[in-house]
PDB file of C-alpha atoms in Angstrom:
ATOM      1  CA  MET A  40      12.257  23.035  13.274  1.00 86.00           C
ATOM      2  CA  ASP A  41      15.441  21.695  11.718  1.00 96.00           C
ATOM      3  CA  PHE A  42      14.992  18.392   9.916  1.00 98.00           C
ATOM      4  CA  ALA A  43      16.587  16.421   7.117  1.00 98.00           C
ATOM      5  CA  ILE A  44      14.878  14.476   4.344  1.00 98.00           C
ATOM      6  CA  ARG A  45      16.540  11.224   3.314  1.00 98.00           C
ATOM      7  CA  PRO A  46      15.621   7.886   1.757  1.00 98.00           C
ATOM      8  CA  GLY A  47      14.027   5.527   4.243  1.00 97.00           C
ATOM      9  CA  ILE A  48      15.838   2.303   5.089  1.00 96.00           C
ATOM     10  CA  GLU A  49      14.773  -0.939   6.711  1.00 94.00           C
ATOM     11  CA  GLU A  50      16.363   0.114   9.994  1.00 96.00           C
ATOM     12  CA  ASP A  51      13.758   2.906  10.135  1.00 97.00           C
ATOM     13  CA  LEU A  52      10.931   0.378  10.487  1.00 96.00           C
ATOM     14  CA  PRO A  53      10.225   0.857  14.227  1.00 96.00           C
ATOM     15  CA  ASP A  54       9.718   4.621  13.783  1.00 97.00           C
ATOM     16  CA  MET A  55       7.933   4.102  10.470  1.00 97.00           C
ATOM     17  CA  LEU A  56       5.472   1.730  12.134  1.00 97.00           C
ATOM     18  CA  ARG A  57       4.847   4.299  14.896  1.00 97.00           C
ATOM     19  CA  LEU A  58       4.115   6.949  12.274  1.00 97.00           C
ATOM     20  CA  TRP A  59       2.008   4.503  10.257  1.00 97.00           C
ATOM     21  CA  ARG A  60      -0.210   3.857  13.307  1.00 97.00           C
ATOM     22  CA  GLU A  61      -0.600   7.621  13.824  1.00 95.00           C
ATOM     23  CA  MET A  62      -1.760   7.925  10.213  1.00 96.00           C
ATOM     24  CA  MET A  63      -4.145   4.956  10.457  1.00 96.00           C
ATOM     25  CA  ASP A  64      -5.726   6.199  13.700  1.00 96.00           C
ATOM     26  CA  PHE A  65      -6.098   9.721  12.295  1.00 94.00           C
ATOM     27  CA  HIS A  66      -7.851   8.458   9.160  1.00 94.00           C
ATOM     28  CA  ALA A  67     -10.125   6.175  11.166  1.00 95.00           C
ATOM     29  CA  ARG A  68     -11.219   9.157  13.285  1.00 94.00           C
ATOM     30  CA  VAL A  69     -12.211  11.268  10.276  1.00 94.00           C
ATOM     31  CA  GLU A  70     -13.686   8.447   8.163  1.00 92.00           C
ATOM     32  CA  PRO A  71     -15.404   5.599  10.074  1.00 90.00           C
ATOM     33  CA  ARG A  72     -15.380   3.361   6.982  1.00 91.00           C
ATOM     34  CA  PHE A  73     -11.576   3.432   7.080  1.00 92.00           C
ATOM     35  CA  ARG A  74     -10.852   0.411   9.261  1.00 94.00           C
ATOM     36  CA  PRO A  75      -7.209  -0.578   9.638  1.00 96.00           C
ATOM     37  CA  LEU A  76      -6.302  -3.719  11.546  1.00 96.00           C
ATOM     38  CA  PRO A  77      -5.824  -3.002  15.266  1.00 96.00           C
ATOM     39  CA  PRO A  78      -2.398  -3.176  16.935  1.00 96.00           C
ATOM     40  CA  PRO A  79      -0.300  -5.230  16.699  1.00 97.00           C
ATOM     41  CA  ALA A  80      -1.872  -7.053  13.708  1.00 98.00           C
ATOM     42  CA  GLY A  81      -1.878  -3.901  11.566  1.00 97.00           C
ATOM     43  CA  GLU A  82       1.757  -3.136  12.269  1.00 97.00           C
ATOM     44  CA  GLN A  83       2.734  -6.754  11.593  1.00 98.00           C
ATOM     45  CA  ALA A  84       0.862  -6.791   8.280  1.00 98.00           C
ATOM     46  CA  TRP A  85       2.347  -3.445   7.227  1.00 97.00           C
ATOM     47  CA  GLU A  86       5.878  -4.507   8.187  1.00 97.00           C
ATOM     48  CA  LYS A  87       5.441  -7.712   6.178  1.00 97.00           C
ATOM     49  CA  HIS A  88       4.246  -5.687   3.176  1.00 97.00           C
ATOM     50  CA  LEU A  89       7.215  -3.320   3.424  1.00 97.00           C
ATOM     51  CA  ARG A  90       9.717  -6.175   3.693  1.00 96.00           C
ATOM     52  CA  GLU A  91       8.188  -8.261   0.893  1.00 97.00           C
ATOM     53  CA  HIS A  92       7.124  -5.595  -1.606  1.00 97.00           C
ATOM     54  CA  VAL A  93       8.760  -2.232  -0.918  1.00 97.00           C
ATOM     55  CA  TRP A  94      12.367  -2.612   0.256  1.00 96.00           C
ATOM     56  CA  GLY A  95      14.587  -3.373  -2.702  1.00 95.00           C
ATOM     57  CA  ASN A  96      11.815  -2.741  -5.260  1.00 97.00           C
ATOM     58  CA  GLU A  97      12.868  -0.085  -7.782  1.00 97.00           C
ATOM     59  CA  ASP A  98       9.222   0.873  -8.390  1.00 98.00           C
ATOM     60  CA  TRP A  99       8.833   2.032  -4.770  1.00 98.00           C
ATOM     61  CA  CYS A 100      10.234   5.067  -2.995  1.00 98.00           C
ATOM     62  CA  VAL A 101      10.305   5.908   0.716  1.00 98.00           C
ATOM     63  CA  PHE A 102      11.508   9.206   2.129  1.00 98.00           C
ATOM     64  CA  VAL A 103      11.663  10.074   5.807  1.00 98.00           C
ATOM     65  CA  ALA A 104      12.088  13.305   7.727  1.00 98.00           C
ATOM     66  CA  GLU A 105      14.471  13.096  10.649  1.00 98.00           C
ATOM     67  CA  THR A 106      15.354  15.443  13.463  1.00 97.00           C
ATOM     68  CA  GLY A 107      17.568  14.644  16.415  1.00 94.00           C
ATOM     69  CA  GLY A 108      17.834  10.998  15.388  1.00 94.00           C
ATOM     70  CA  ARG A 109      14.051  10.551  15.396  1.00 96.00           C
ATOM     71  CA  LEU A 110      11.720  10.208  12.429  1.00 98.00           C
ATOM     72  CA  VAL A 111       9.024  12.886  12.315  1.00 98.00           C
ATOM     73  CA  GLY A 112       7.577  12.134   8.906  1.00 98.00           C
ATOM     74  CA  GLN A 113       7.466   9.767   6.008  1.00 98.00           C
ATOM     75  CA  ILE A 114       6.113   9.566   2.486  1.00 98.00           C
ATOM     76  CA  MET A 115       5.843   6.592   0.181  1.00 98.00           C
ATOM     77  CA  GLY A 116       5.186   6.433  -3.515  1.00 98.00           C
ATOM     78  CA  THR A 117       5.199   3.872  -6.267  1.00 98.00           C
ATOM     79  CA  LEU A 118       5.129   3.641 -10.025  1.00 98.00           C
ATOM     80  CA  ARG A 119       1.909   2.253 -11.456  1.00 97.00           C
ATOM     81  CA  ASP A 120       0.802   1.232 -14.916  1.00 96.00           C
ATOM     82  CA  HIS A 121      -2.326   2.564 -16.568  1.00 93.00           C
ATOM     83  CA  ALA A 122      -4.553   0.155 -18.448  1.00 93.00           C
ATOM     84  CA  PRO A 123      -3.101  -0.252 -21.953  1.00 93.00           C
ATOM     85  CA  VAL A 124      -5.754   2.036 -23.473  1.00 94.00           C
ATOM     86  CA  PHE A 125      -4.481   5.149 -21.628  1.00 91.00           C
ATOM     87  CA  GLU A 126      -1.547   7.488 -22.023  1.00 90.00           C
ATOM     88  CA  PRO A 127       0.892   7.893 -20.443  1.00 88.00           C
ATOM     89  CA  GLU A 128       1.744   4.286 -19.726  1.00 92.00           C
ATOM     90  CA  ARG A 129       3.064   4.903 -16.197  1.00 96.00           C
ATOM     91  CA  TYR A 130       2.189   7.322 -13.443  1.00 97.00           C
ATOM     92  CA  GLY A 131       3.236   8.006  -9.877  1.00 98.00           C
ATOM     93  CA  TYR A 132       1.044   7.135  -6.927  1.00 98.00           C
ATOM     94  CA  VAL A 133       1.452   8.509  -3.403  1.00 98.00           C
ATOM     95  CA  THR A 134       0.456   5.724  -1.031  1.00 97.00           C
ATOM     96  CA  ASP A 135       1.228   7.310   2.333  1.00 96.00           C
ATOM     97  CA  ILE A 136       2.290  10.520   3.981  1.00 98.00           C
ATOM     98  CA  VAL A 137       2.348  11.219   7.682  1.00 98.00           C
ATOM     99  CA  VAL A 138       3.936  13.863   9.874  1.00 98.00           C
ATOM    100  CA  ASP A 139       4.282  13.439  13.616  1.00 97.00           C
ATOM    101  CA  PRO A 140       1.752  15.713  15.389  1.00 95.00           C
ATOM    102  CA  GLY A 141       4.556  17.640  17.096  1.00 95.00           C
ATOM    103  CA  ALA A 142       6.206  18.415  13.744  1.00 97.00           C
ATOM    104  CA  ARG A 143       3.167  19.521  11.778  1.00 95.00           C
ATOM    105  CA  ARG A 144       3.050  22.982  10.196  1.00 94.00           C
ATOM    106  CA  SER A 145       6.849  23.136  10.085  1.00 97.00           C
ATOM    107  CA  GLY A 146       7.350  22.307   6.402  1.00 98.00           C
ATOM    108  CA  VAL A 147       7.998  18.589   6.876  1.00 98.00           C
ATOM    109  CA  GLY A 148       5.076  17.459   4.703  1.00 98.00           C
ATOM    110  CA  ARG A 149       5.964  19.859   1.894  1.00 98.00           C
ATOM    111  CA  ALA A 150       9.638  18.813   1.997  1.00 98.00           C
ATOM    112  CA  LEU A 151       8.687  15.132   1.875  1.00 98.00           C
ATOM    113  CA  PHE A 152       6.410  15.764  -1.103  1.00 98.00           C
ATOM    114  CA  GLU A 153       9.126  17.762  -2.901  1.00 98.00           C
ATOM    115  CA  ALA A 154      11.541  14.832  -2.493  1.00 98.00           C
ATOM    116  CA  LEU A 155       8.997  12.355  -3.844  1.00 98.00           C
ATOM    117  CA  LYS A 156       8.122  14.644  -6.786  1.00 98.00           C
ATOM    118  CA  ALA A 157      11.820  14.821  -7.682  1.00 98.00           C
ATOM    119  CA  TRP A 158      12.037  11.009  -7.552  1.00 98.00           C
ATOM    120  CA  PHE A 159       9.090  10.736  -9.966  1.00 98.00           C
ATOM    121  CA  ARG A 160      10.580  13.398 -12.281  1.00 98.00           C
ATOM    122  CA  GLU A 161      13.906  11.519 -12.420  1.00 98.00           C
ATOM    123  CA  ARG A 162      11.964   8.549 -13.789  1.00 98.00           C
ATOM    124  CA  GLY A 163      10.157  10.589 -16.419  1.00 97.00           C
ATOM    125  CA  ILE A 164       6.788  10.311 -14.694  1.00 97.00           C
ATOM    126  CA  PRO A 165       4.494  13.089 -15.969  1.00 95.00           C
ATOM    127  CA  HIS A 166       1.868  13.066 -13.205  1.00 96.00           C
ATOM    128  CA  LEU A 167       0.939  11.470  -9.932  1.00 96.00           C
ATOM    129  CA  GLN A 168      -2.247  10.443  -8.223  1.00 97.00           C
ATOM    130  CA  LEU A 169      -3.340   9.919  -4.645  1.00 97.00           C
ATOM    131  CA  GLN A 170      -6.486   9.377  -2.640  1.00 95.00           C
ATOM    132  CA  VAL A 171      -7.779  11.570   0.160  1.00 94.00           C
ATOM    133  CA  ALA A 172     -10.871  10.827   2.210  1.00 93.00           C
ATOM    134  CA  HIS A 173     -13.659  13.240   1.361  1.00 92.00           C
ATOM    135  CA  ASN A 174     -14.211  13.970   5.090  1.00 91.00           C
ATOM    136  CA  ASN A 175     -10.515  14.609   5.758  1.00 94.00           C
ATOM    137  CA  ALA A 176     -10.429  18.412   5.614  1.00 94.00           C
ATOM    138  CA  VAL A 177      -6.850  18.641   6.908  1.00 94.00           C
ATOM    139  CA  SER A 178      -5.410  16.351   4.242  1.00 95.00           C
ATOM    140  CA  GLN A 179      -7.631  17.850   1.545  1.00 95.00           C
ATOM    141  CA  ALA A 180      -6.229  21.293   2.381  1.00 96.00           C
ATOM    142  CA  PHE A 181      -2.642  20.024   2.445  1.00 97.00           C
ATOM    143  CA  TRP A 182      -2.856  18.352  -0.955  1.00 97.00           C
ATOM    144  CA  ARG A 183      -4.614  21.304  -2.547  1.00 97.00           C
ATOM    145  CA  ALA A 184      -1.884  23.581  -1.158  1.00 97.00           C
ATOM    146  CA  MET A 185       0.623  21.270  -2.879  1.00 97.00           C
ATOM    147  CA  GLY A 186      -1.174  21.941  -6.169  1.00 97.00           C
ATOM    148  CA  CYS A 187      -3.295  18.799  -6.468  1.00 97.00           C
ATOM    149  CA  THR A 188      -6.630  19.115  -8.248  1.00 97.00           C
ATOM    150  CA  ASP A 189      -9.786  17.023  -8.499  1.00 95.00           C
ATOM    151  CA  ARG A 190      -9.883  14.345 -11.155  1.00 93.00           C
ATOM    152  CA  MET A 191     -12.140  11.404 -10.230  1.00 91.00           C
ATOM    153  CA  ASP A 192     -14.572  10.755  -7.411  1.00 90.00           C
ATOM    154  CA  THR A 193     -14.414   7.450  -5.575  1.00 89.00           C
ATOM    155  CA  LEU A 194     -17.877   6.379  -4.479  1.00 91.00           C
ATOM    156  CA  TRP A 195     -18.885   3.898  -1.802  1.00 90.00           C
ATOM    157  CA  TYR A 196     -21.787   1.481  -1.740  1.00 92.00           C
ATOM    158  CA  ASP A 197     -22.360  -0.789   1.242  1.00 91.00           C
ATOM    159  CA  VAL A 198     -23.680  -4.012  -0.301  1.00 93.00           C
ATOM    160  CA  GLU A 199     -24.368  -5.653   3.070  1.00 90.00           C
ATOM    161  CA  ALA A 200     -26.431  -2.727   4.363  1.00 85.00           C
ATOM    162  CA  LYS A 201     -28.724  -2.453   1.330  1.00 66.00           C
TER     163      LYS A 201
END
């Protein structure tokens, strides 16, 4: 599959929202505790977040994969600050990655990640972090293939059920 990686722009929002829903629905299937807002409320909330916090913010980065005028993938990352007792002061955080089902296993995800890694490197960021659901074998395998390793476990406790 031929595709191009480029920075995402606001005009990409309709396709980005379609891909975002794909990602949300996928995660909800593999982890029942992952509960995104249903359509259209989820898309509206995400679009509002993108417009108010991401576009035009130098601490955020969006890359998209495009083929034939259609987006088939996206990745988003941001710069975050550690608590003042930790080094280094800043780190990269991958918030989202999604590849259209028809474009998976064609190198789109890897190419998106390579673009985001380069963006972090240009800013002198020494490492990045991300979260992957424990039950999400597909995403676990992808991130491990990218070279990610275990660092911390996120645990869950349902206060209302106990």
